[in-house]
Short mmCIF file of N, CA, C and O in Angstrom, two decimals:
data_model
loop_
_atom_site.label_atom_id
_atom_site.label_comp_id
_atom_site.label_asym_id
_atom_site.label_seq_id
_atom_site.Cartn_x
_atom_site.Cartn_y
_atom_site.Cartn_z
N UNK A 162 -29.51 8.03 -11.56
CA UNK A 162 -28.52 7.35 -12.37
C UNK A 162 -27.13 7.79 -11.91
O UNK A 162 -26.95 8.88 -11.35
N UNK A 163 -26.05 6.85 -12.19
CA UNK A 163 -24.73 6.94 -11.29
C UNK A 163 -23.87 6.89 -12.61
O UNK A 163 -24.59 6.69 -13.59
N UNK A 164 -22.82 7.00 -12.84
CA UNK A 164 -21.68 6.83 -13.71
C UNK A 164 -20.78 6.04 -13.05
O UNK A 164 -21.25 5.73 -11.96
N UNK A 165 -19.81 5.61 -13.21
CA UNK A 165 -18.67 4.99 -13.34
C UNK A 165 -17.83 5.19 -13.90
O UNK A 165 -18.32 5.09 -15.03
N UNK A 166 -16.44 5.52 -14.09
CA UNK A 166 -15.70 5.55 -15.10
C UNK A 166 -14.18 5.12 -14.65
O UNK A 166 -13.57 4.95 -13.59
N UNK A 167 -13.94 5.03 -15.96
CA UNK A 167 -11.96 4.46 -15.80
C UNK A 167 -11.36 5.12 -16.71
O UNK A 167 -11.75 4.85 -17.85
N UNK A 168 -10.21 6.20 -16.59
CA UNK A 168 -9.76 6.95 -17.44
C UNK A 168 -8.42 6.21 -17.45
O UNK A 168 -8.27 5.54 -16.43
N UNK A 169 -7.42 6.16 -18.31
CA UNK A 169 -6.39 5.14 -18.64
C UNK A 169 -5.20 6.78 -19.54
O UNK A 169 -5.49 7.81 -20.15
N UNK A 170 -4.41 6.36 -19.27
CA UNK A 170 -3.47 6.99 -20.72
C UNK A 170 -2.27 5.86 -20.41
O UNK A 170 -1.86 5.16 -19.49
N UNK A 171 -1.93 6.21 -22.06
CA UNK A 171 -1.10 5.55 -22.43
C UNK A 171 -0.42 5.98 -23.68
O UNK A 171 -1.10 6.28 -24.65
N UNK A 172 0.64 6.01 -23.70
CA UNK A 172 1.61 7.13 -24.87
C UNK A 172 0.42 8.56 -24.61
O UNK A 172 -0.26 8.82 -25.60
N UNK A 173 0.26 9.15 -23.76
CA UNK A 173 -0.38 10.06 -24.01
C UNK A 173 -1.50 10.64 -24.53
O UNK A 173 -1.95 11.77 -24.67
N UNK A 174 -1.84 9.36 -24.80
CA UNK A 174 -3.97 9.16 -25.27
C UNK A 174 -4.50 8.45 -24.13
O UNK A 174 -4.42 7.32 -23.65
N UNK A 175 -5.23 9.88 -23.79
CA UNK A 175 -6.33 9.30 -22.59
C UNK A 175 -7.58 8.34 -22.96
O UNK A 175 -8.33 8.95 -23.72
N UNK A 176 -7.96 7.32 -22.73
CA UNK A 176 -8.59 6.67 -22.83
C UNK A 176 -10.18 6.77 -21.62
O UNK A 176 -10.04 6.56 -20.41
N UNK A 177 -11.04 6.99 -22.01
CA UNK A 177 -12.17 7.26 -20.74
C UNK A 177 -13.09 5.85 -21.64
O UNK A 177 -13.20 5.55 -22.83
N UNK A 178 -13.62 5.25 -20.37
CA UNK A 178 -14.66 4.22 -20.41
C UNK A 178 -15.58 4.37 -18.96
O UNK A 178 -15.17 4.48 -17.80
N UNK A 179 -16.73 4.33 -19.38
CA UNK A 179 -17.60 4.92 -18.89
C UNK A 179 -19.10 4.25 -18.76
O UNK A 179 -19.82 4.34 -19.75
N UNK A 180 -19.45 3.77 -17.90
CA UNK A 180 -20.95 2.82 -17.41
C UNK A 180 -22.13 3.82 -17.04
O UNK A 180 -21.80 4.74 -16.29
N UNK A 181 -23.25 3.77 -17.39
CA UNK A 181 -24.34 4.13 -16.44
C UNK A 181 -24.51 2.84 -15.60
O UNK A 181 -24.03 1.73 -15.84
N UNK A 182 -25.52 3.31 -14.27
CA UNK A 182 -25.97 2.04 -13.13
C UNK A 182 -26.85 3.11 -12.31
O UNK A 182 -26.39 4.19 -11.93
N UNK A 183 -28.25 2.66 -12.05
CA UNK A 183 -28.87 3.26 -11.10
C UNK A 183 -28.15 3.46 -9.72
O UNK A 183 -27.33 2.86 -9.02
N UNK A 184 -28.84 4.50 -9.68
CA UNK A 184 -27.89 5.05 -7.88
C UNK A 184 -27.66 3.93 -7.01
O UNK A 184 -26.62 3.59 -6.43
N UNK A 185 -29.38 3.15 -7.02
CA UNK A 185 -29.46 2.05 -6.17
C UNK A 185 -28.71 1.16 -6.51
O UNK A 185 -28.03 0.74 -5.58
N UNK A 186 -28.56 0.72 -7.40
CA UNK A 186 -27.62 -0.28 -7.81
C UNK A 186 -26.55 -0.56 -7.61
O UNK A 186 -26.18 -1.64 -7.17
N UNK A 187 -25.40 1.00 -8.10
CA UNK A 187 -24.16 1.48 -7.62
C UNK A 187 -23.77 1.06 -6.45
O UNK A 187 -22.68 0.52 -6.30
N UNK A 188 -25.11 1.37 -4.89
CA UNK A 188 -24.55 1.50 -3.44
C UNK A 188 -24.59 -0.40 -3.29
O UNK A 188 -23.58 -0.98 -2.89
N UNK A 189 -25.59 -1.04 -3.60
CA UNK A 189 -25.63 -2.11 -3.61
C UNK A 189 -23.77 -3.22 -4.06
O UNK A 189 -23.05 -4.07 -3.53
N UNK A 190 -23.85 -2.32 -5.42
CA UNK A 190 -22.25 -3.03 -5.87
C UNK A 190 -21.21 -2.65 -4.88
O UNK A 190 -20.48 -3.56 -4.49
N UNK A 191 -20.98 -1.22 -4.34
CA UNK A 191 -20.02 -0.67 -3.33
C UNK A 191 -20.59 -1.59 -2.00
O UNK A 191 -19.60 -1.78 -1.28
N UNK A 192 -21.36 -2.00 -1.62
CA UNK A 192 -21.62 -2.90 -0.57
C UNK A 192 -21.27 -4.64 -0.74
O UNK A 192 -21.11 -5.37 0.23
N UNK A 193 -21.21 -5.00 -1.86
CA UNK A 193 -21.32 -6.21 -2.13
C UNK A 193 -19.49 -7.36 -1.43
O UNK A 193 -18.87 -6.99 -0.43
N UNK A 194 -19.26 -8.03 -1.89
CA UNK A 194 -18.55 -8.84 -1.22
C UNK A 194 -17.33 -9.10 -2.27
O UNK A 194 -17.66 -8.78 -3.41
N UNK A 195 -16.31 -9.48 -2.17
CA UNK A 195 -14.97 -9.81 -3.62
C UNK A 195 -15.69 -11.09 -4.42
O UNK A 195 -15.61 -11.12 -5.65
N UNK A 196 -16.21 -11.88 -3.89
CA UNK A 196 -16.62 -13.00 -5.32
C UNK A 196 -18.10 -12.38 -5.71
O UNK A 196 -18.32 -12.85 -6.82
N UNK A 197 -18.83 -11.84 -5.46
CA UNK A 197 -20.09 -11.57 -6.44
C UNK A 197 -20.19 -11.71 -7.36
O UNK A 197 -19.10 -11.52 -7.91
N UNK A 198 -21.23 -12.08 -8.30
CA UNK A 198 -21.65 -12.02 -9.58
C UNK A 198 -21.78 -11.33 -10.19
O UNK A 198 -22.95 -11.42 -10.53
N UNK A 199 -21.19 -10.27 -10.83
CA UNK A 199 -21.21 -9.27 -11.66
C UNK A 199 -22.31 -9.41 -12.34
O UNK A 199 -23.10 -8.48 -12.17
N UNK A 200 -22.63 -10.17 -12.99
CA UNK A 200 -23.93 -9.93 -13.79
C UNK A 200 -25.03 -9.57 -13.07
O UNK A 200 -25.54 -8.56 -13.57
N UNK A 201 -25.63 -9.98 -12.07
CA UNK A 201 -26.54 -9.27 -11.43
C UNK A 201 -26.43 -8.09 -10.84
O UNK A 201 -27.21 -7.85 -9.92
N UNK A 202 -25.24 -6.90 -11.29
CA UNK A 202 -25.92 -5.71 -11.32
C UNK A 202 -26.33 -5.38 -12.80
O UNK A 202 -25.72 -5.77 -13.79
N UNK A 203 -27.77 -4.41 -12.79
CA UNK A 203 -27.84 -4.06 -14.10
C UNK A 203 -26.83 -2.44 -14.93
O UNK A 203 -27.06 -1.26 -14.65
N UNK A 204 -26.35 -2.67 -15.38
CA UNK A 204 -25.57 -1.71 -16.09
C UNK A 204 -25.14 -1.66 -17.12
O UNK A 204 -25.08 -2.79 -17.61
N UNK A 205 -24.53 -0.39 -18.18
CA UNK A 205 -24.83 -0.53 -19.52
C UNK A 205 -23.45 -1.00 -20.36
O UNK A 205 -23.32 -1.19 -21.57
N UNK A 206 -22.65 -1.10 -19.50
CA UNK A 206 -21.63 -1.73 -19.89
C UNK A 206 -20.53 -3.11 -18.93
O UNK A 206 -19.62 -2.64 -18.25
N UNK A 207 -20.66 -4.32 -18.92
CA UNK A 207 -20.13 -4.76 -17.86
C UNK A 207 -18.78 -5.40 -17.90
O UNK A 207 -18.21 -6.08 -17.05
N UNK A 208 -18.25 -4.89 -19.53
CA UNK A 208 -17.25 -5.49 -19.36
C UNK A 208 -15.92 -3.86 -18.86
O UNK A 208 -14.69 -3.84 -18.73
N UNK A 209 -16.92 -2.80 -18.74
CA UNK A 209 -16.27 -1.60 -17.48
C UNK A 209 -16.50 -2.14 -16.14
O UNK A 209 -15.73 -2.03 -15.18
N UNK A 210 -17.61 -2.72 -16.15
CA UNK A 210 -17.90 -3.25 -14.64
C UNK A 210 -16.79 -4.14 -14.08
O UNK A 210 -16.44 -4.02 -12.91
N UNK A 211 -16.14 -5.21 -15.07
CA UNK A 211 -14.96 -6.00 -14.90
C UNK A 211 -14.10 -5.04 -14.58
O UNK A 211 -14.20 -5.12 -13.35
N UNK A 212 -13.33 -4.19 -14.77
CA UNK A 212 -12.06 -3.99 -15.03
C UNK A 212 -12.30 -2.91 -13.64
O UNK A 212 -11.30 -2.57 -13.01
N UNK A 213 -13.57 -2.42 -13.25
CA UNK A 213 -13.53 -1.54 -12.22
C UNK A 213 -13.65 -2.20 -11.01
O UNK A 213 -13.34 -1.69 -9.93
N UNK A 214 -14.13 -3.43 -11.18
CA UNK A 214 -14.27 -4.61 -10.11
C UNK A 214 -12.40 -4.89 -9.59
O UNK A 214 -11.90 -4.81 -8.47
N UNK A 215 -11.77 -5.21 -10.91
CA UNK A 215 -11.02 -5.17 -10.52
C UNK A 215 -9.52 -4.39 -9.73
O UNK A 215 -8.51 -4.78 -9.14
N UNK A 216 -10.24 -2.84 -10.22
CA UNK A 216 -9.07 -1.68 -9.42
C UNK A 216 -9.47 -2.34 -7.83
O UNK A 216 -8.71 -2.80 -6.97
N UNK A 217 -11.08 -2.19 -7.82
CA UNK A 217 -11.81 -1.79 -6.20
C UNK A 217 -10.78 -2.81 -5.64
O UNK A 217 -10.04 -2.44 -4.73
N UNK A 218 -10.66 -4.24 -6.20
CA UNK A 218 -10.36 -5.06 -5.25
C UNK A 218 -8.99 -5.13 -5.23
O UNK A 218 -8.39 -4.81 -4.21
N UNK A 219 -8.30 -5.58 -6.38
CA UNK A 219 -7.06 -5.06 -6.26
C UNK A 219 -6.33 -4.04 -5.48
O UNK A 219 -5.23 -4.37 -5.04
N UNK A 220 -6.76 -2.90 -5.27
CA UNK A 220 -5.85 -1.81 -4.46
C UNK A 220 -7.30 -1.90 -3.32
O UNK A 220 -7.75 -0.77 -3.16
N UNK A 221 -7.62 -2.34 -3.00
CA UNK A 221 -8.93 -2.42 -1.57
C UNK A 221 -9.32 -0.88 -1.72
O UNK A 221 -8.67 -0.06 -1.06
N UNK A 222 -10.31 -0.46 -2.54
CA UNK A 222 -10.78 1.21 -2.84
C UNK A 222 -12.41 0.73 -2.13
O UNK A 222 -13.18 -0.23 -2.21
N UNK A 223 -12.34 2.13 -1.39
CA UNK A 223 -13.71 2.15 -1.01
C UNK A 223 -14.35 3.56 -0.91
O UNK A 223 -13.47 4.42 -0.98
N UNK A 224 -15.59 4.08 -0.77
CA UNK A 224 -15.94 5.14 -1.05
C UNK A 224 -15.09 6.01 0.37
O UNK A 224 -15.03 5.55 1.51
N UNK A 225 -14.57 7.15 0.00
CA UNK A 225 -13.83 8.24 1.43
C UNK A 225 -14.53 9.60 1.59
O UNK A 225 -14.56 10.29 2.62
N UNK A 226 -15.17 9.91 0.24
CA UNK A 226 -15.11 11.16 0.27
C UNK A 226 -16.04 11.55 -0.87
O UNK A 226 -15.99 10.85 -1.88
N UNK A 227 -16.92 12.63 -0.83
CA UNK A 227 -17.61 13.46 -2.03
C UNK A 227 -17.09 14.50 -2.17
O UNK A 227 -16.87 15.31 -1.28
N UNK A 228 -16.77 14.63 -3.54
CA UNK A 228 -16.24 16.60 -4.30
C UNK A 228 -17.06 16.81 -5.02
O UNK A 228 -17.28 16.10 -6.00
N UNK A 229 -17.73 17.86 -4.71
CA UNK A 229 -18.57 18.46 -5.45
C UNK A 229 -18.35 20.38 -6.08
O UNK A 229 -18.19 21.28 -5.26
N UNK A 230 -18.38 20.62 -7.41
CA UNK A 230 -18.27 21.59 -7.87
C UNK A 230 -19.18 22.35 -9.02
O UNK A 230 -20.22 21.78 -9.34
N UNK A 231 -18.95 23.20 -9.44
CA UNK A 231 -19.74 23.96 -10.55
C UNK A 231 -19.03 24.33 -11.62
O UNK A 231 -18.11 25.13 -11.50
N UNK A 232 -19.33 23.84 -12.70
CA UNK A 232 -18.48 23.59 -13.88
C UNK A 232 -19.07 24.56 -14.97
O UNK A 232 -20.29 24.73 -14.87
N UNK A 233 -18.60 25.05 -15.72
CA UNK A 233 -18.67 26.01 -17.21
C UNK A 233 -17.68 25.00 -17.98
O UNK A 233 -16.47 24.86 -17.77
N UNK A 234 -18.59 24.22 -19.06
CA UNK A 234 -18.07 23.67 -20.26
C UNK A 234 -18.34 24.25 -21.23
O UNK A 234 -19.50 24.57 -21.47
N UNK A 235 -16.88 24.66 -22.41
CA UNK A 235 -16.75 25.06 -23.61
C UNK A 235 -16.22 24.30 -24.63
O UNK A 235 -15.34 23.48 -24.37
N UNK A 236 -16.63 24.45 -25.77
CA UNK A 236 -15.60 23.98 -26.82
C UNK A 236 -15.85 24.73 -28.05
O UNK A 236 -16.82 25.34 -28.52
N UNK A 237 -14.58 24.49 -28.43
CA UNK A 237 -13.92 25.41 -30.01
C UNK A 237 -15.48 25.35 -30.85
O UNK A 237 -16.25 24.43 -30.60
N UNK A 238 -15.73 26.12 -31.58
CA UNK A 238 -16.57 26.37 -32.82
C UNK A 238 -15.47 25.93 -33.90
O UNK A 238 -15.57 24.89 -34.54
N UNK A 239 -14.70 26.58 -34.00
CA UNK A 239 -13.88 26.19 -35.12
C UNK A 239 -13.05 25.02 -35.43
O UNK A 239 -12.95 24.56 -36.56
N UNK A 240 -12.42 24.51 -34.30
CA UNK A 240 -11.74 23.74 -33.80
C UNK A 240 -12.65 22.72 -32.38
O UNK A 240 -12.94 22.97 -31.21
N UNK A 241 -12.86 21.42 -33.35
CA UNK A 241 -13.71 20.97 -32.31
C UNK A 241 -12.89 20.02 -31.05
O UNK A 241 -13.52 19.74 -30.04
N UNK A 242 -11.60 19.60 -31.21
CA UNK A 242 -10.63 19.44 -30.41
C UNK A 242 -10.21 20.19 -29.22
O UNK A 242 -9.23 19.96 -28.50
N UNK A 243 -11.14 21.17 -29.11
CA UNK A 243 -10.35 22.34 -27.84
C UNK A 243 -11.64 22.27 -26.90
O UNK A 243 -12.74 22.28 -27.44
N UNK A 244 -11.58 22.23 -26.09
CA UNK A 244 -12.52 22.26 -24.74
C UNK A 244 -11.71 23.16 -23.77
O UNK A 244 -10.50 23.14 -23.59
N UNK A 245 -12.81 24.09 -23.07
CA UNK A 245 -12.26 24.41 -21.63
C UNK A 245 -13.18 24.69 -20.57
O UNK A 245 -14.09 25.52 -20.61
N UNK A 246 -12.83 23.81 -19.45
CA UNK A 246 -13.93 24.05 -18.70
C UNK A 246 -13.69 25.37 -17.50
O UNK A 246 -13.05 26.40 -17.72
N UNK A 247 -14.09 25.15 -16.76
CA UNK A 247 -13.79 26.54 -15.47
C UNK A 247 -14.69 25.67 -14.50
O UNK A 247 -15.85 25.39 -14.79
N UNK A 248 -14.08 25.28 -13.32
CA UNK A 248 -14.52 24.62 -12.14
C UNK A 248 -14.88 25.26 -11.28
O UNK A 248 -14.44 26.29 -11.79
N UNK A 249 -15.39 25.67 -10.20
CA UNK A 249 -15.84 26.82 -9.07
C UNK A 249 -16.50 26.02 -7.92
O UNK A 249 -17.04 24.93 -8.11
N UNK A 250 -16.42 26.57 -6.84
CA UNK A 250 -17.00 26.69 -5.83
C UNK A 250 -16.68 25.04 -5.03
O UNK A 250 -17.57 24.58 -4.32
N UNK A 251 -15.57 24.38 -5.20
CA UNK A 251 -15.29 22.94 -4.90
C UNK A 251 -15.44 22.99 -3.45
O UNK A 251 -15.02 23.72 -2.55
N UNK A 252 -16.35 21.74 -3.55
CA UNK A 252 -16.15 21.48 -2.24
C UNK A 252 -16.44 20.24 -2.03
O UNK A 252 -17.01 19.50 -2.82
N UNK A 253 -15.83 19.84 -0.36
CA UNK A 253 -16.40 18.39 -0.23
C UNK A 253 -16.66 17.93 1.20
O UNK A 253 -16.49 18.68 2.16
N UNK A 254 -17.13 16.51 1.30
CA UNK A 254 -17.49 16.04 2.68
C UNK A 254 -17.20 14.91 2.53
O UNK A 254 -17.55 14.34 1.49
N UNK A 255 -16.21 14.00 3.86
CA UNK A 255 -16.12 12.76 4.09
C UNK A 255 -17.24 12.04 4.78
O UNK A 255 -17.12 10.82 4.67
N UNK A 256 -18.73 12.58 5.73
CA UNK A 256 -19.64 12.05 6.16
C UNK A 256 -20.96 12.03 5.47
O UNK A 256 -20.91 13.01 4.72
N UNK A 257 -21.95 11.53 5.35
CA UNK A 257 -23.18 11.53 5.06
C UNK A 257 -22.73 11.28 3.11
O UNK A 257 -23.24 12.08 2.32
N UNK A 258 -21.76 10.11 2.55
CA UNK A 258 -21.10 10.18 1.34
C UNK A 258 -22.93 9.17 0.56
O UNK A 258 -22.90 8.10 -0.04
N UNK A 259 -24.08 9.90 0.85
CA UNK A 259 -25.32 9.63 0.08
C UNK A 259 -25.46 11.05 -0.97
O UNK A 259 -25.78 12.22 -0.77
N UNK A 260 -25.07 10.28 -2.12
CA UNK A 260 -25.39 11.36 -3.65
C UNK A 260 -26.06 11.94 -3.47
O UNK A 260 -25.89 13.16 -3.53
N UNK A 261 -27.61 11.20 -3.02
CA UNK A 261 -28.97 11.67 -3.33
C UNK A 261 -29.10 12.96 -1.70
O UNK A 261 -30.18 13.09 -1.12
N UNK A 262 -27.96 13.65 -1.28
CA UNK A 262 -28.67 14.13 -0.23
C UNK A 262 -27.68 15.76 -0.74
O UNK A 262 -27.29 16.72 -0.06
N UNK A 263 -27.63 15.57 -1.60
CA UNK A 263 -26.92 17.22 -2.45
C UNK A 263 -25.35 17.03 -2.24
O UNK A 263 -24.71 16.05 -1.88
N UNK A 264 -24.92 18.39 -2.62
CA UNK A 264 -23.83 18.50 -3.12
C UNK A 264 -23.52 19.97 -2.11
O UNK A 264 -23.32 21.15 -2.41
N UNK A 265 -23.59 19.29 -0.88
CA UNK A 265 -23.48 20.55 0.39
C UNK A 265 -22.00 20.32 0.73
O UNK A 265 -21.52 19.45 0.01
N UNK A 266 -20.89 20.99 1.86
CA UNK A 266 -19.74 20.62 1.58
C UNK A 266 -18.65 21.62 2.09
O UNK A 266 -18.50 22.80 1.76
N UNK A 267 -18.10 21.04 2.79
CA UNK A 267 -16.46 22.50 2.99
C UNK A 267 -15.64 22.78 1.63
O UNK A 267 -15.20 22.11 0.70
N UNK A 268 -15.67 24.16 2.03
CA UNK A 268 -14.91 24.44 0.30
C UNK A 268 -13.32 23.94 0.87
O UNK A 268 -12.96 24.11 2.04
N UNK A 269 -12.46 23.29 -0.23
CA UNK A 269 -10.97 23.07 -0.09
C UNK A 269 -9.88 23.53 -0.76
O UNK A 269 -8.72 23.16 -0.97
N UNK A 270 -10.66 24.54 -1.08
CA UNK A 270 -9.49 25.83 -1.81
C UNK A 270 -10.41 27.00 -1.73
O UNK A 270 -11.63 26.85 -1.64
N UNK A 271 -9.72 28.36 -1.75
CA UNK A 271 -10.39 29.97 -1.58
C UNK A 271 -11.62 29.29 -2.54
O UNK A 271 -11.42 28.49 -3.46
N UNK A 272 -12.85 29.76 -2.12
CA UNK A 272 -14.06 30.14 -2.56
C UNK A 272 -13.83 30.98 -4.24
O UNK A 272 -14.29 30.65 -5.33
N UNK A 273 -13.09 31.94 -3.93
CA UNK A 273 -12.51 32.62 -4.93
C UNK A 273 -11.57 32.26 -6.44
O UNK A 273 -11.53 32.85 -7.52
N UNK A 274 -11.11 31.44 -6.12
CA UNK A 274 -10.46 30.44 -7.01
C UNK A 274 -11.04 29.79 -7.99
O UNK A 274 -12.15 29.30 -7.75
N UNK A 275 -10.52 29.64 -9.15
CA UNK A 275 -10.99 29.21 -10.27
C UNK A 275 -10.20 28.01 -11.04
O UNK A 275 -9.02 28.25 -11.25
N UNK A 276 -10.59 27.00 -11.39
CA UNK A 276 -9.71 25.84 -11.79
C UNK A 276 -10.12 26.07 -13.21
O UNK A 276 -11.30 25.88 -13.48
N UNK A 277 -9.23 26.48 -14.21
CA UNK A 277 -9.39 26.42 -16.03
C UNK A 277 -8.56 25.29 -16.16
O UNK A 277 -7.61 25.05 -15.42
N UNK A 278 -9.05 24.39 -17.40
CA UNK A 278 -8.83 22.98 -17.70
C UNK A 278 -8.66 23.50 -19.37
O UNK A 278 -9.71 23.56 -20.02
N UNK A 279 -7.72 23.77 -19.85
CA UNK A 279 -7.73 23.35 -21.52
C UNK A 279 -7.56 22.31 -22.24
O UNK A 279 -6.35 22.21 -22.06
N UNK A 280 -7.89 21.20 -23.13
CA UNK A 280 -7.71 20.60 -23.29
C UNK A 280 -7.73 20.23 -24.94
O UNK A 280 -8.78 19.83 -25.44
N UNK A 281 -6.48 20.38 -25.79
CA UNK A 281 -6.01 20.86 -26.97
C UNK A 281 -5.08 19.59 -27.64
O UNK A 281 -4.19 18.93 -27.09
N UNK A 282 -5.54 19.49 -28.85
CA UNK A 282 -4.41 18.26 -29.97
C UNK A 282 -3.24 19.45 -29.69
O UNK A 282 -2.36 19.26 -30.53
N UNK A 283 -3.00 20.26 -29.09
CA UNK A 283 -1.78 21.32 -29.42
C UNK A 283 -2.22 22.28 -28.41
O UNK A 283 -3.31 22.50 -27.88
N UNK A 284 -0.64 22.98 -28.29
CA UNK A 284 -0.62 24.13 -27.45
C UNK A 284 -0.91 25.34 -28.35
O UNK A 284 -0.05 25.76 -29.13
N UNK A 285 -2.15 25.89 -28.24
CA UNK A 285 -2.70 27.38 -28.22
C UNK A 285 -2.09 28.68 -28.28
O UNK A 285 -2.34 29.32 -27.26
N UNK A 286 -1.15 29.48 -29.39
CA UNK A 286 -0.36 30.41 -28.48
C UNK A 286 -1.12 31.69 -27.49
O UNK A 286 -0.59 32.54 -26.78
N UNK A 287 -2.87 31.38 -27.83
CA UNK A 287 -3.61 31.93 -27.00
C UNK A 287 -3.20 31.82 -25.70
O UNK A 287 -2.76 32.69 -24.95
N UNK A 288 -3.47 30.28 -25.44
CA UNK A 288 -3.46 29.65 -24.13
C UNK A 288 -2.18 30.44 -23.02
O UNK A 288 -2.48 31.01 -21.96
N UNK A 289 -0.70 30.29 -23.59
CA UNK A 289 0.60 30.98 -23.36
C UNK A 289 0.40 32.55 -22.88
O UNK A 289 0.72 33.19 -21.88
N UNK A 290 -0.15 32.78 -23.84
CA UNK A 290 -0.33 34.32 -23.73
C UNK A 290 -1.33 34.82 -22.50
O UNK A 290 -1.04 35.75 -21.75
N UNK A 291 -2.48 34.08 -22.43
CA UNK A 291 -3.31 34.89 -21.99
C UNK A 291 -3.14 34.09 -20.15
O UNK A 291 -3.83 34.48 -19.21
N UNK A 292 -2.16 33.05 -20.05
CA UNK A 292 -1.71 32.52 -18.80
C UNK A 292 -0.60 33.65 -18.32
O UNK A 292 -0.59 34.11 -17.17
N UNK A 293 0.30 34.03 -19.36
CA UNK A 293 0.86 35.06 -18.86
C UNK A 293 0.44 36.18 -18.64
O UNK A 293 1.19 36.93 -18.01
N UNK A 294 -0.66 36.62 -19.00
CA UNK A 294 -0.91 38.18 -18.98
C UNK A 294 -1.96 38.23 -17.59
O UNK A 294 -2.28 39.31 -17.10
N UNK A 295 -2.38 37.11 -17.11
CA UNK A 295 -3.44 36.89 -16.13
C UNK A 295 -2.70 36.34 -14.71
O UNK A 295 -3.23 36.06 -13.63
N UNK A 296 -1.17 36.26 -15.12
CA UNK A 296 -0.39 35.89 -14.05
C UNK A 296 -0.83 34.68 -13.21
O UNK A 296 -0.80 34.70 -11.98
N UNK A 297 -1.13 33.93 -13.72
CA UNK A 297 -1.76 32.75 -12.97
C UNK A 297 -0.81 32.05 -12.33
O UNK A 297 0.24 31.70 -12.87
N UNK A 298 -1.12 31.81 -11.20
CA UNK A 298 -0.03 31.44 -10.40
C UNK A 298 0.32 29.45 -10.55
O UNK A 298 1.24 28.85 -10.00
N UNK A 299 -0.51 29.00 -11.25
CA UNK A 299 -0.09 27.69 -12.13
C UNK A 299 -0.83 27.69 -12.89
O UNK A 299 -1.96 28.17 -12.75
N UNK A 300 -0.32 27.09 -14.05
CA UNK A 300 -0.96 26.52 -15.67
C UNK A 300 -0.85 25.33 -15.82
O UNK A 300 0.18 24.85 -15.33
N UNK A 301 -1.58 24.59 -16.36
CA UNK A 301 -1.27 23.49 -17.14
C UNK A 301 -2.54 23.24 -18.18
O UNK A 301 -3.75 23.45 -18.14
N UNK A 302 -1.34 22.54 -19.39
CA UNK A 302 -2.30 22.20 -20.52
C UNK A 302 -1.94 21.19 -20.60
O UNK A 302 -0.83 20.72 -20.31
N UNK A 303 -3.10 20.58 -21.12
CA UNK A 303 -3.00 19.10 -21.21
C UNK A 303 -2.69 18.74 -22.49
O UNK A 303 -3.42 19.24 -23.34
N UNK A 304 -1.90 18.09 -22.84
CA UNK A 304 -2.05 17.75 -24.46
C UNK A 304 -2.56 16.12 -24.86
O UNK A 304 -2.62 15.20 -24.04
N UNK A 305 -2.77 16.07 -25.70
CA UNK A 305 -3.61 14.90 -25.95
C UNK A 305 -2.15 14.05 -26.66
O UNK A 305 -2.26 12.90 -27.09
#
């Protein structure tokens, strides 16, 4: 199974819309031609299928590249608005771009490196604090 998605903001509310489509299916649509019939792929949403039909063709997008990483997802107990993930070990490949053959890959940042993602209705004075005390050489929070 493949995903799809289209993330949007606007005034600052991210908007995510989001399809399942068998793998097979997916390479089939990335192969297909500008007038196709959308309805004959099967997928669980097609009026995402429209609007992603239309980035591909509109800006001519085609597959370049796989990133692949290792993710730690959290969220607040108390506060169910707060998520943070921790990304690791990124890496990627522009040849052999078949899902089904792993998630093998040149790393494109230190091995060592860690990508933290907070993602908060509000800034945390945790968040502040503990960016400063860890000296991180960039922060960003996202606010919703």
């Amino acid at each position: 199974m493949a995903f799809f998605e289209v993330k949007q903001k606007h005034q600052n509310v991210i908007n995510k819309r989001r399809l399942t489509i068998p793998l097979t299916e997916a390479y089939r649509y990335l192969r297909k031609g500008k007038q196709s019939d959308l309805s004959q792929f099967h997928v669980s949403n097609q009026q995402v299928l429209k609007e992603i039909d239309y980035f591909i063709n509109n800006y001519q997008l085609f597959p370049k590249m796989i990133v692949s990483y290792d993710r730690h997802a959290m969220h607040g107990t108390e506060d169910e608005n707060l998520h943070i993930t921790f990304d690791f070990n990124l890496r990627c490949r522009k040849e052999d771009l078949q899902l089904e053959h792993g998630t093998y890959g040149k790393h494109f940042i230190d091995p060592n490196l860690v990508i933290v993602e907070v993602k908060v209705d509000h800034t945390p004075s945790f968040s502040c604090k503990c960016c400063s005390t860890l000296k991180a050489s960039y922060a960003h929070t996202a606010i919703k």
